[in-house]
């Protein structure tokens, strides 16, 4: 093997593939050792060295030097070259893997090469990536030679290749687009605190300004909405809503439900529930089409949100008082305390902590168990009646908002009666 040819090959691969020269020389030495062992025997002590400057190959077999030229003739120059190229391909794979692993959750731009059924194959320049159907925005179509932007969501080694998987549905894509389109975000003046997204439909972005002179919402929207329009256009018309972050949970929940106007937010910390009181005409806006608005607001804030009018809340409180006192062992005083803490249904009562219930009415452990068991039984009966009613009518009698209101479990937090001083 000509030393000059070897050094030229290393230089060329280093420039074209961006593989460090030292890794290439190490790979060549390992490949030559492997090839030599096929000739001398796997158990033989063989050492091969390549001079980094001249490309001269030297080797020892059992501590005795052997002639590299004779060695190459014995094992076959072509066989040695194949082993070397295999090692180089592995190094190339590792370099690519590390490169794209560092770009995970970062934005990349590529060109669609072809469609393989529902998967788009995208050229990133030095490798091909795939955009699976599940990572595509619903309703989007892709055509050859079309430029697209996506985030790197996964990188895998597959044999001697690297599989890069892209996504256009994850919240990180919205974050990266904000960083590109809004200088204040890129500079850290405006922080993106949280993003919740239902790709292709709606996204809510909670933002906070570290500079009191900069309006976080206004800066993200831009003059006449130009900045947010660029992001919306990139996402195929997906609705982007900018929410002003607040450390005040009640204020933040009200902000998250925009564009609906919220009269008051009442927190039920024992259930991780927030009740947002709105006027009747604002109810559908607060819930949103298909429940998108209240669902995303709930995820954004970390609280399950019920949308109610004041009249509905009064009715629920009255019904809860009546239901709870009908359970043996619950006095009107205990029922009033339960309702004051946000427990409004049998289902709520069935998940109360026994110690909490015992402390409310100085109840024994046996009394508490009976009350919880009775609440569970009544909750199951209500569920069966509701299911039968739904089957009889052919569809659920509840609106999308009502269905969402009944999904109430979650984090702990502040006082139910809505007194912000308790925060």
CSV table of C-alpha atoms in Angstrom, one decimal:
chain,number,residue,atom,x,y,z
A,1,UNK,CA,0.0,0.0,0.0
A,2,UNK,CA,1.6,3.3,-1.2
A,3,UNK,CA,2.2,5.6,1.8
A,4,UNK,CA,1.6,8.7,-0.3
A,5,UNK,CA,-1.7,7.3,-1.5
A,6,UNK,CA,-2.7,6.5,2.0
A,7,UNK,CA,-2.1,10.1,3.3
A,8,UNK,CA,-3.9,11.5,0.3
A,9,UNK,CA,-6.9,9.3,1.0
A,10,UNK,CA,-6.9,10.4,4.6
A,11,UNK,CA,-6.8,14.1,3.6
A,12,UNK,CA,-9.6,13.7,1.1
A,13,UNK,CA,-11.9,11.9,3.5
A,14,UNK,CA,-11.1,14.4,6.3
A,15,UNK,CA,-12.2,17.3,4.0
A,16,UNK,CA,-15.2,15.6,2.5
A,17,UNK,CA,-16.7,13.8,5.5
A,18,UNK,CA,-15.4,16.1,8.3
A,19,UNK,CA,-13.9,13.1,10.1
A,20,UNK,CA,-10.8,14.0,12.3
A,21,UNK,CA,-7.6,12.6,10.8
A,22,UNK,CA,-6.6,10.9,14.0
A,23,UNK,CA,-9.8,8.9,14.0
A,24,UNK,CA,-9.1,7.9,10.4
A,25,UNK,CA,-5.6,6.7,11.1
A,26,UNK,CA,-6.8,4.8,14.2
A,27,UNK,CA,-9.5,3.2,12.1
A,28,UNK,CA,-6.9,2.2,9.5
A,29,UNK,CA,-4.6,0.7,12.1
A,30,UNK,CA,-7.5,-1.3,13.6
A,31,UNK,CA,-8.6,-2.5,10.2
A,32,UNK,CA,-5.1,-3.7,9.3
A,33,UNK,CA,-4.8,-5.5,12.6
A,34,UNK,CA,-8.1,-7.2,11.9
A,35,UNK,CA,-7.1,-8.1,8.4
A,36,UNK,CA,-3.7,-9.4,9.6
A,37,UNK,CA,-5.3,-11.7,12.2
A,38,UNK,CA,-7.3,-13.3,9.4
A,39,UNK,CA,-4.0,-14.3,7.9
A,40,UNK,CA,-1.9,-15.0,11.0
A,41,UNK,CA,-4.6,-16.2,13.4
A,42,UNK,CA,-7.1,-14.5,15.8
A,43,UNK,CA,-5.0,-15.3,18.9
A,44,UNK,CA,-1.8,-13.7,17.5
A,45,UNK,CA,-0.3,-10.6,19.1
A,46,UNK,CA,-0.3,-8.1,16.2
A,47,UNK,CA,0.5,-4.4,16.3
A,48,UNK,CA,0.2,-2.1,13.3
A,49,UNK,CA,1.2,1.6,13.3
A,50,UNK,CA,0.8,4.2,10.6
A,51,UNK,CA,3.0,7.3,10.6
A,52,UNK,CA,0.8,10.3,10.7
A,53,UNK,CA,3.1,12.4,8.5
A,54,UNK,CA,4.5,10.0,5.9
A,55,UNK,CA,1.8,7.3,5.8
A,56,UNK,CA,4.4,4.6,6.3
A,57,UNK,CA,3.0,1.4,7.8
A,58,UNK,CA,5.0,-0.7,10.3
A,59,UNK,CA,3.9,-3.7,12.2
A,60,UNK,CA,5.0,-6.4,14.6
A,61,UNK,CA,3.8,-10.0,14.9
A,62,UNK,CA,4.6,-11.7,18.2
A,63,UNK,CA,7.0,-8.9,18.9
A,64,UNK,CA,8.9,-9.4,15.7
A,65,UNK,CA,8.7,-6.8,12.9
A,66,UNK,CA,7.2,-7.9,9.6
A,67,UNK,CA,7.4,-6.2,6.2
A,68,UNK,CA,4.2,-4.2,5.4
A,69,UNK,CA,4.6,-4.7,1.7
A,70,UNK,CA,4.8,-8.5,2.2
A,71,UNK,CA,1.9,-8.3,4.6
A,72,UNK,CA,-0.3,-6.5,2.1
A,73,UNK,CA,0.6,-9.0,-0.6
A,74,UNK,CA,-0.2,-11.9,1.7
A,75,UNK,CA,-3.6,-10.7,2.8
A,76,UNK,CA,-4.5,-9.0,-0.5
A,77,UNK,CA,-4.5,-5.3,-1.0
A,78,UNK,CA,-8.1,-5.3,-2.0
A,79,UNK,CA,-9.2,-7.1,1.1
A,80,UNK,CA,-7.3,-4.7,3.3
A,81,UNK,CA,-8.8,-1.8,1.5
A,82,UNK,CA,-12.3,-3.2,2.1
A,83,UNK,CA,-11.7,-3.5,5.8
A,84,UNK,CA,-10.3,0.0,5.9
A,85,UNK,CA,-13.3,1.5,4.1
A,86,UNK,CA,-15.7,-0.4,6.4
A,87,UNK,CA,-14.0,1.2,9.4
A,88,UNK,CA,-14.1,4.6,7.8
A,89,UNK,CA,-17.8,4.3,7.1
A,90,UNK,CA,-18.4,3.5,10.8
A,91,UNK,CA,-16.4,6.6,11.7
A,92,UNK,CA,-18.4,8.6,9.2
A,93,UNK,CA,-21.6,7.3,10.8
A,94,UNK,CA,-20.4,8.2,14.3
A,95,UNK,CA,-19.6,11.7,13.2
A,96,UNK,CA,-23.0,12.2,11.6
A,97,UNK,CA,-24.7,10.7,14.7
A,98,UNK,CA,-22.9,13.1,17.0
A,99,UNK,CA,-23.6,16.1,14.7
A,100,UNK,CA,-27.4,15.5,14.6
A,101,UNK,CA,-27.6,14.4,18.2
A,102,UNK,CA,-26.4,17.9,19.2
A,103,UNK,CA,-29.1,19.3,16.9
A,104,UNK,CA,-31.9,17.5,18.7
A,105,UNK,CA,-34.9,19.7,19.2
A,106,UNK,CA,-33.3,22.3,16.9
A,107,UNK,CA,-34.6,23.7,13.6
A,108,UNK,CA,-33.2,22.4,10.3
A,109,UNK,CA,-34.1,23.2,6.7
A,110,UNK,CA,-34.3,20.5,4.1
A,111,UNK,CA,-35.5,19.7,0.6
A,112,UNK,CA,-38.1,17.0,0.1
A,113,UNK,CA,-36.6,14.3,-2.1
A,114,UNK,CA,-39.5,11.9,-2.5
A,115,UNK,CA,-42.5,10.4,-0.7
A,116,UNK,CA,-42.3,6.7,0.4
A,117,UNK,CA,-46.0,6.0,1.0
A,118,UNK,CA,-46.9,8.6,3.7
A,119,UNK,CA,-43.3,9.3,4.8
A,120,UNK,CA,-41.4,12.2,3.4
A,121,UNK,CA,-37.7,11.7,2.7
A,122,UNK,CA,-35.9,15.0,3.2
A,123,UNK,CA,-32.3,15.9,2.2
A,124,UNK,CA,-30.4,17.8,4.8
A,125,UNK,CA,-27.3,18.2,2.7
A,126,UNK,CA,-25.0,15.6,4.2
A,127,UNK,CA,-27.6,13.0,4.9
A,128,UNK,CA,-31.2,12.0,4.3
A,129,UNK,CA,-33.8,12.4,7.1
A,130,UNK,CA,-37.4,11.1,7.3
A,131,UNK,CA,-40.6,12.9,8.3
A,132,UNK,CA,-43.0,10.2,9.3
A,133,UNK,CA,-46.8,10.6,9.0
A,134,UNK,CA,-47.3,10.9,12.8
A,135,UNK,CA,-44.8,13.9,12.8
A,136,UNK,CA,-46.6,15.7,10.0
A,137,UNK,CA,-49.1,18.5,10.5
A,138,UNK,CA,-52.5,17.1,9.7
A,139,UNK,CA,-53.6,18.1,6.2
A,140,UNK,CA,-50.1,19.0,4.9
A,141,UNK,CA,-48.8,17.6,1.7
A,142,UNK,CA,-45.2,17.6,0.5
A,143,UNK,CA,-43.8,17.6,-3.1
A,144,UNK,CA,-40.3,16.8,-4.5
A,145,UNK,CA,-37.9,19.8,-4.3
A,146,UNK,CA,-40.1,21.6,-1.8
A,147,UNK,CA,-38.1,23.3,1.0
A,148,UNK,CA,-39.5,22.6,4.5
A,149,UNK,CA,-38.5,23.4,8.1
A,150,UNK,CA,-38.7,21.0,10.9
A,151,UNK,CA,-37.0,20.0,14.2
A,152,UNK,CA,-34.8,17.0,14.7
A,153,UNK,CA,-36.8,14.9,17.2
A,154,UNK,CA,-34.7,11.6,17.1
A,155,UNK,CA,-31.4,10.3,15.9
A,156,UNK,CA,-30.6,6.6,15.7
A,157,UNK,CA,-27.7,4.4,14.5
A,158,UNK,CA,-28.9,1.7,12.0
A,159,UNK,CA,-25.9,-0.4,10.9
A,160,UNK,CA,-23.5,1.9,9.1
A,161,UNK,CA,-26.2,4.5,8.6
A,162,UNK,CA,-27.7,7.2,10.7
A,163,UNK,CA,-31.5,7.6,10.8
A,164,UNK,CA,-32.5,11.2,11.5
A,165,UNK,CA,-36.2,11.7,12.3
A,166,UNK,CA,-37.9,15.1,11.8
A,167,UNK,CA,-41.1,16.5,13.3
A,168,UNK,CA,-43.4,19.4,12.4
A,169,UNK,CA,-46.0,18.7,15.2
A,170,UNK,CA,-44.0,19.1,18.4
A,171,UNK,CA,-44.1,22.3,20.5
A,172,UNK,CA,-40.3,22.8,20.1
A,173,UNK,CA,-40.9,23.7,16.4
A,174,UNK,CA,-43.0,26.7,17.5
A,175,UNK,CA,-40.3,27.8,20.0
A,176,UNK,CA,-37.6,27.6,17.4
A,177,UNK,CA,-39.7,29.6,14.9
A,178,UNK,CA,-40.3,32.3,17.6
A,179,UNK,CA,-36.5,32.5,18.1
A,180,UNK,CA,-36.0,33.0,14.3
A,181,UNK,CA,-38.8,35.5,13.7
A,182,UNK,CA,-38.7,37.5,17.0
A,183,UNK,CA,-35.3,39.1,17.9
A,184,UNK,CA,-36.4,39.8,21.5
A,185,UNK,CA,-36.9,36.0,22.0
A,186,UNK,CA,-33.6,35.2,20.4
A,187,UNK,CA,-31.9,37.8,22.6
A,188,UNK,CA,-33.5,36.5,25.8
A,189,UNK,CA,-35.5,39.7,26.5
A,190,UNK,CA,-38.7,37.7,26.1
A,191,UNK,CA,-38.8,34.2,27.5
A,192,UNK,CA,-41.1,31.5,26.3
A,193,UNK,CA,-42.3,29.9,29.5
A,194,UNK,CA,-44.5,27.2,28.1
A,195,UNK,CA,-46.0,26.0,24.8
A,196,UNK,CA,-49.0,23.7,24.4
A,197,UNK,CA,-50.0,22.7,20.9
A,198,UNK,CA,-52.6,20.7,19.0
A,199,UNK,CA,-50.8,20.7,15.6
A,200,UNK,CA,-52.8,22.0,12.7
A,201,UNK,CA,-55.4,23.5,14.9
A,202,UNK,CA,-54.3,25.7,17.7
A,203,UNK,CA,-51.2,26.6,19.8
A,204,UNK,CA,-50.9,28.7,23.0
A,205,UNK,CA,-47.6,30.2,23.9
A,206,UNK,CA,-47.0,31.7,27.4
A,207,UNK,CA,-44.4,34.5,27.2
A,208,UNK,CA,-42.7,36.7,29.8
A,209,UNK,CA,-40.7,39.9,29.4
A,210,UNK,CA,-37.5,40.3,31.5
A,211,UNK,CA,-37.5,44.0,30.6
A,212,UNK,CA,-40.6,45.9,31.9
A,213,UNK,CA,-40.3,48.4,29.0
A,214,UNK,CA,-40.9,45.6,26.5
A,215,UNK,CA,-44.5,44.3,26.0
A,216,UNK,CA,-44.1,40.5,25.7
A,217,UNK,CA,-47.3,40.0,23.7
A,218,UNK,CA,-47.0,43.1,21.5
A,219,UNK,CA,-43.4,42.2,20.6
A,220,UNK,CA,-44.4,38.7,19.6
A,221,UNK,CA,-47.3,39.8,17.5
A,222,UNK,CA,-45.4,42.5,15.7
A,223,UNK,CA,-46.6,45.6,13.8
A,224,UNK,CA,-49.9,44.7,12.3
A,225,UNK,CA,-49.3,41.1,13.2
A,226,UNK,CA,-46.4,40.6,10.8
A,227,UNK,CA,-44.2,38.5,13.0
A,228,UNK,CA,-46.9,36.1,14.2
A,229,UNK,CA,-48.2,35.9,10.6
A,230,UNK,CA,-44.9,34.5,9.4
A,231,UNK,CA,-45.0,31.8,12.0
A,232,UNK,CA,-48.7,31.0,11.2
A,233,UNK,CA,-47.9,30.8,7.5
A,234,UNK,CA,-45.0,28.4,8.2
A,235,UNK,CA,-47.4,26.2,10.1
A,236,UNK,CA,-50.1,26.1,7.4
A,237,UNK,CA,-52.5,28.6,9.0
A,238,UNK,CA,-52.4,27.1,12.5
A,239,UNK,CA,-53.8,29.5,15.0
A,240,UNK,CA,-51.2,30.9,17.4
A,241,UNK,CA,-52.3,32.6,20.6
A,242,UNK,CA,-49.8,34.6,22.7
A,243,UNK,CA,-50.6,34.4,26.4
A,244,UNK,CA,-49.1,36.8,28.9
A,245,UNK,CA,-47.4,34.8,31.7
A,246,UNK,CA,-48.2,35.6,35.3
A,247,UNK,CA,-47.1,34.1,38.6
A,248,UNK,CA,-50.6,34.8,39.9
A,249,UNK,CA,-52.4,31.6,39.0
A,250,UNK,CA,-55.8,33.1,38.8
A,251,UNK,CA,-54.6,35.8,36.5
A,252,UNK,CA,-52.7,33.4,34.3
A,253,UNK,CA,-55.7,31.1,33.9
A,254,UNK,CA,-57.8,34.1,32.8
A,255,UNK,CA,-55.1,35.1,30.3
A,256,UNK,CA,-54.8,31.5,29.0
A,257,UNK,CA,-58.6,31.4,28.2
A,258,UNK,CA,-58.4,34.4,26.0
A,259,UNK,CA,-60.0,35.5,23.6
A,260,UNK,CA,-62.9,34.7,26.1
A,261,UNK,CA,-63.5,37.2,28.8
A,262,UNK,CA,-63.3,35.6,32.3
A,263,UNK,CA,-65.2,37.3,35.2
A,264,UNK,CA,-63.5,35.3,38.0
A,265,UNK,CA,-61.3,32.3,38.6
A,266,UNK,CA,-61.9,30.1,41.6
A,267,UNK,CA,-59.2,27.6,42.6
A,268,UNK,CA,-60.0,24.2,44.1
A,269,UNK,CA,-56.5,23.1,45.2
A,270,UNK,CA,-57.6,19.8,46.8
A,271,UNK,CA,-58.7,18.7,43.3
A,272,UNK,CA,-56.3,20.6,41.1
A,273,UNK,CA,-59.4,22.3,39.6
A,274,UNK,CA,-60.0,25.8,38.6
A,275,UNK,CA,-63.5,27.1,37.9
A,276,UNK,CA,-63.6,29.9,35.4
A,277,UNK,CA,-66.8,32.0,35.6
A,278,UNK,CA,-67.9,33.6,32.4
A,279,UNK,CA,-71.1,35.1,31.0
A,280,UNK,CA,-73.3,32.9,28.9
A,281,UNK,CA,-72.3,34.6,25.7
A,282,UNK,CA,-68.6,33.9,26.4
A,283,UNK,CA,-69.1,30.3,27.2
A,284,UNK,CA,-68.6,28.8,23.8
A,285,UNK,CA,-65.7,31.1,23.1
A,286,UNK,CA,-64.0,30.0,26.4
A,287,UNK,CA,-64.5,26.3,25.5
A,288,UNK,CA,-63.5,26.7,21.8
A,289,UNK,CA,-64.4,24.5,18.9
A,290,UNK,CA,-64.0,20.9,19.9
A,291,UNK,CA,-62.9,22.0,23.3
A,292,UNK,CA,-59.5,23.2,21.9
A,293,UNK,CA,-59.4,26.5,23.9
A,294,UNK,CA,-60.1,25.2,27.4
A,295,UNK,CA,-58.1,22.0,26.8
A,296,UNK,CA,-54.9,23.9,25.8
A,297,UNK,CA,-55.4,26.5,28.5
A,298,UNK,CA,-55.7,23.7,31.1
A,299,UNK,CA,-52.4,22.1,29.9
A,300,UNK,CA,-50.7,25.5,29.8
A,301,UNK,CA,-51.6,26.3,33.4
A,302,UNK,CA,-51.4,22.8,34.8
A,303,UNK,CA,-54.9,23.0,36.3
A,304,UNK,CA,-58.1,21.3,35.1
A,305,UNK,CA,-60.4,24.1,34.1
A,306,UNK,CA,-64.2,24.1,34.3
A,307,UNK,CA,-66.1,26.7,32.4
A,308,UNK,CA,-69.3,27.8,34.2
A,309,UNK,CA,-71.7,30.7,34.5
A,310,UNK,CA,-72.4,32.0,38.0
A,311,UNK,CA,-75.9,30.5,37.8
A,312,UNK,CA,-74.5,27.1,37.0
A,313,UNK,CA,-72.0,27.3,39.9
A,314,UNK,CA,-74.8,28.2,42.3
A,315,UNK,CA,-76.9,25.3,41.1
A,316,UNK,CA,-73.9,22.9,41.5
A,317,UNK,CA,-73.3,24.2,45.0
A,318,UNK,CA,-76.9,23.8,46.0
A,319,UNK,CA,-77.1,20.3,44.5
A,320,UNK,CA,-73.8,19.3,46.2
A,321,UNK,CA,-75.1,20.4,49.6
A,322,UNK,CA,-78.3,18.4,49.1
A,323,UNK,CA,-76.4,15.3,47.9
A,324,UNK,CA,-73.7,15.3,50.6
A,325,UNK,CA,-76.1,15.7,53.6
A,326,UNK,CA,-78.0,12.7,52.2
A,327,UNK,CA,-75.0,10.5,52.9
A,328,UNK,CA,-75.1,9.0,56.4
A,329,UNK,CA,-72.4,10.6,58.6
A,330,UNK,CA,-72.2,13.9,56.8
A,331,UNK,CA,-73.7,16.8,58.7
A,332,UNK,CA,-74.7,20.2,57.1
A,333,UNK,CA,-71.5,21.7,58.6
A,334,UNK,CA,-69.3,19.1,57.0
A,335,UNK,CA,-71.1,19.4,53.7
A,336,UNK,CA,-70.6,23.2,53.8
A,337,UNK,CA,-66.9,22.7,54.4
A,338,UNK,CA,-66.6,20.2,51.6
A,339,UNK,CA,-68.3,22.5,49.1
A,340,UNK,CA,-66.1,25.4,50.3
A,341,UNK,CA,-63.1,23.3,49.4
A,342,UNK,CA,-64.4,22.6,45.9
A,343,UNK,CA,-65.9,19.2,46.3
A,344,UNK,CA,-69.1,19.4,44.2
A,345,UNK,CA,-69.9,15.8,43.1
A,346,UNK,CA,-70.0,12.3,44.5
A,347,UNK,CA,-67.0,11.5,42.2
A,348,UNK,CA,-65.0,14.4,43.9
A,349,UNK,CA,-65.9,13.1,47.3
A,350,UNK,CA,-64.9,9.5,46.4
A,351,UNK,CA,-61.3,10.6,46.0
A,352,UNK,CA,-60.9,12.7,49.1
A,353,UNK,CA,-58.0,11.9,51.4
A,354,UNK,CA,-59.5,9.9,54.4
A,355,UNK,CA,-57.4,12.0,56.9
A,356,UNK,CA,-58.8,15.2,55.4
A,357,UNK,CA,-62.4,14.0,55.7
A,358,UNK,CA,-61.8,12.8,59.2
A,359,UNK,CA,-60.3,16.1,60.3
A,360,UNK,CA,-63.3,18.0,58.9
A,361,UNK,CA,-65.9,16.4,61.2
A,362,UNK,CA,-63.8,14.6,63.8
A,363,UNK,CA,-64.9,11.3,62.2
A,364,UNK,CA,-63.6,7.9,63.1
A,365,UNK,CA,-61.7,5.8,60.5
A,366,UNK,CA,-64.8,3.5,60.2
A,367,UNK,CA,-67.1,6.4,59.6
A,368,UNK,CA,-64.8,7.8,56.9
A,369,UNK,CA,-64.6,4.5,55.1
A,370,UNK,CA,-68.4,4.2,55.0
A,371,UNK,CA,-68.8,7.8,53.6
A,372,UNK,CA,-66.2,7.2,50.9
A,373,UNK,CA,-67.6,3.8,50.0
A,374,UNK,CA,-71.1,5.4,49.7
A,375,UNK,CA,-69.8,8.2,47.6
A,376,UNK,CA,-68.1,5.7,45.2
A,377,UNK,CA,-71.3,3.7,44.9
A,378,UNK,CA,-73.3,6.7,44.1
A,379,UNK,CA,-70.7,8.0,41.6
A,380,UNK,CA,-70.8,4.6,39.8
A,381,UNK,CA,-74.6,4.7,39.7
A,382,UNK,CA,-74.5,8.2,38.2
A,383,UNK,CA,-72.0,7.1,35.6
A,384,UNK,CA,-74.2,4.1,34.6
A,385,UNK,CA,-77.3,6.4,34.3
A,386,UNK,CA,-75.3,8.9,32.2
A,387,UNK,CA,-74.1,6.1,29.9
A,388,UNK,CA,-77.6,4.7,29.5
A,389,UNK,CA,-78.9,8.2,28.7
A,390,UNK,CA,-76.2,8.7,26.2
A,391,UNK,CA,-77.0,5.3,24.5
A,392,UNK,CA,-80.8,6.1,24.4
A,393,UNK,CA,-80.3,9.4,22.7
A,394,UNK,CA,-77.7,8.1,20.3
A,395,UNK,CA,-75.2,10.7,21.4
A,396,UNK,CA,-73.9,12.4,24.5
A,397,UNK,CA,-76.2,15.0,26.0
A,398,UNK,CA,-73.3,17.1,27.1
A,399,UNK,CA,-71.6,19.8,25.1
A,400,UNK,CA,-67.8,19.5,24.5
A,401,UNK,CA,-67.3,22.0,27.3
A,402,UNK,CA,-69.5,20.0,29.7
A,403,UNK,CA,-67.5,16.8,29.0
A,404,UNK,CA,-64.3,18.7,29.7
A,405,UNK,CA,-65.7,20.1,32.9
A,406,UNK,CA,-66.2,16.7,34.3
A,407,UNK,CA,-62.5,15.7,33.8
A,408,UNK,CA,-61.3,17.2,37.0
A,409,UNK,CA,-58.2,15.8,38.8
A,410,UNK,CA,-54.8,17.2,39.1
A,411,UNK,CA,-52.2,19.4,40.9
A,412,UNK,CA,-52.5,21.0,44.3
A,413,UNK,CA,-52.5,24.8,44.7
A,414,UNK,CA,-54.5,27.6,46.3
A,415,UNK,CA,-57.7,28.2,48.2
A,416,UNK,CA,-61.1,27.4,46.6
A,417,UNK,CA,-62.9,30.5,47.6
A,418,UNK,CA,-60.7,32.6,45.3
A,419,UNK,CA,-59.1,34.8,48.0
A,420,UNK,CA,-55.7,35.8,46.4
A,421,UNK,CA,-54.4,36.7,49.8
A,422,UNK,CA,-54.0,33.0,50.5
A,423,UNK,CA,-51.4,32.7,47.8
